[in-house]
Amino acid sequence: MPDATGLELIAQRVRESVGDDSVTDTIFYRGRATLDVAPQSVHDVIAYLRDDDQEPWDRLMSLHGVDYLPAEPRLGVHYELLSMERADRFNVRTRVGVEDPRLPTVVDVHPTANFQEREVYDMFGVVFEGHPDLRRILMPEDYEGYPQRRDFPMGGEPVIYTFNEPKLPRWYD
Amino acid sequence: MEVTRTKIDGDSLRVRQLKAQQLLRGELEDADLEREVEQRLLFTKLETAQNWARKNALFPLGFGLACCAIEMITVIGSPRNDLSRFGAEVTRFSPRQADLLILSGRVSVKMAPIIRRLYEQMLEPKWVIAMGACSSSAGMFNNYAVVQGADKFLPVDIYVPGCPPRPEALIYGIMKLQDEIMGDPSMGWRERYRAEGTEEIA
Amino acid sequence: MTEALDVPYRERERSVTMESIGEEHDELLTINIGPHHPATHGVLRLLTTLEGEIVRDVTPIIGYVHTGIEKSCEDQQYWKVIPFVERMDYLSYYFNAMAFCLAVESLLEEEVPARAQWLRVIHLELNRIASHLFWIATGSLDIGAITMLWWGCRDRDLALDLFEMSGGQRFHTRYFQVGGVIEDIPPGFEEMTRKFIKTMYTRIEQYLSLLDRNEIWLQRTKGTGIVPLETLLELGVTGPLLRAAGHPWDLRKAMPHSGYENFDFTVPVGTVGDNYDRFRVRVEEMRQSLRIVEQALDGLPEGPYITANRKVALPPRHELATSMEALIHHFKLVTEGFRVPAGESYAAVESPRGELGCYVLADGSSKPARVHVRDPSFVNLQALPEMARGHLLADFITCVAMLDPILGGVDR
């Protein structure tokens, strides 16, 4: 993990090369460095971190989505980067709202993101522009709704105990 | 080394063979005939014989979904708990040739129509064992993605609880299925503890 | 046709090569190696486009065991999440629990006592051996060496006996808890494990003598399924697949956790990256795991097996009779669970299939707000089209067998 000062230096370098408004925040917590990035510059930041930075982060280990309800903007996408030469991890994060969740894809930078972006689309509804094959991957193709959002109901059946047994309609079915 | 020889009531093997030949040729008289028939022939109903053959040669469908599948493969494949002593080791992978569907693992919403189609492709008579908690009743997964129990879309004969059930538990379930096929649902606790005729007072 | 009959048989055989089928023949047939198939290691659906017998393209379709585990975890207390997470990659259950426990412990900044760390290492390595045994059993079954199924399952039963001794159950023991392990190992465990290690060394020799000198096995696995190293790295592949291609990336050596730096073991690395290398890398990993378990047993330190922080770990039962605070802690932990301060963390371990990472988002309550597991099989599956292109269908099945996907982890 780059420590807090290393994180600030990385943030400064990213701001210089990609754009001043690309980095919105830097967080260093429990030994983990997170760079908060504006949604539209994600692709450029990840490409910069892979190619041009003096400390390149060349492997994308995990791309996953988070629903930060009730904090706005709700949906977050994490990019967990790894550098194999330095055995170090780095995290890049963007936040998008639920109304228009669009992000540029990073499949051209890291082909490993293919299935993982499809999973984020399937579970959270984040549309990755430029993805070659954005379809549902885990749920059936015609499923409606984005299951892992926090306001999606858990589903399943209510558990019947003796105190609520008569209240559940047609529990004997 | 000591070798003991026992005579079997005057009938050695060769004599028995000759007697059997005479029986088939119709050369025996009444008392002899009665005795031979009693010793040689087994009378039963056709259904019982059929059931006996069916239960001792179950062909499970080679079908595994999740963690319980590994226990099922251990049951079929491991020399310690081994299903071939009950005649059920031949797992046929084509549903047309199998007669036992062991639903081992969680049944997800995407997989349920496929399992239904597999079940319909199997030929009568067919049985279903819901192995494990997840296929019996969705186990711990009370959520949107798991069908809450395989009996929502399949008729299940035997439920084997456990997460995953021990191989011995699965073998016990298969033996209970064998009893059910034979038309004799014994091995209930009343028979085991010799408590026939008792009543439960709730 | 008659002039072809004059050519001797061996030459005719040799003349049917990949190149000869080439461009003239462009009938492509897309078949569905469906979710129910003997060779797909779970419910994996492969849409295969064949040209004759050669695979031109394959699309894996997954989701048939999707259980919504990650969503269910948001509704459970932290220690209740452990059984859920264990059932993801269902052959390496201890690794799932380990990644989750590491992530939560880093959020809590919890110290795990030394004995607990070494016990964790013992169980992790035993689980690696059990997982590789099952892989070799079913993988060989796919390729045709059916004896390995019986042998692999037999030896796996020995390892599962050890797990039953320590954790009470063969599979999915809730043995790893946040802060340590749930119980100390019983007396007799060490002796049985040493016996197991001794047996396994000879057994691995037997497996190699059965497979490694077998002409059919060598012809089927050597030279098939080669993917260039750069493609594997781009696709995010980790684990034995990457090591077989020559890249020595192993999280146990590179970013060790939980005391792995104290053990002396080597990481087997292949050269060519074909299926034979993958097979040999995994078998050698089994041997190295045996070495680690032996060293861990030799140097197992005394001490507590779970952290002494009563706010996180249950107090020992005998204290409940005398101490009021212990009773209150027990009550709070069992009914509400421990609270984790808000934050995010990601922890990764080296599972038998690659890097298994767990991301936990905590929001200050006793239930996690998001648990995501970066499963190695999910990412490794993207390498399957690359491995399969241009191979015969039989070699494609070998590729799937050597890829070792576990669909529980792929679908979660």
Short mmCIF file of C-alpha atoms in Angstrom, two decimals, chain B residues 55 99 107 114 148 164 167 201:
data_model
loop_
_atom_site.label_atom_id
_atom_site.label_comp_id
_atom_site.label_asym_id
_atom_site.label_seq_id
_atom_site.Cartn_x
_atom_site.Cartn_y
_atom_site.Cartn_z
CA LYS B 55 -34.38 -50.84 -6.12
CA ASP B 99 -33.98 -43.19 -13.10
CA VAL B 107 -31.37 -24.65 -7.17
CA ILE B 114 -33.48 -26.78 -16.92
CA GLN B 148 -37.20 -22.05 -2.00
CA PRO B 164 -23.77 -30.92 3.14
CA PRO B 167 -22.02 -39.54 2.78
CA ILE B 201 -49.72 -36.87 21.83
#
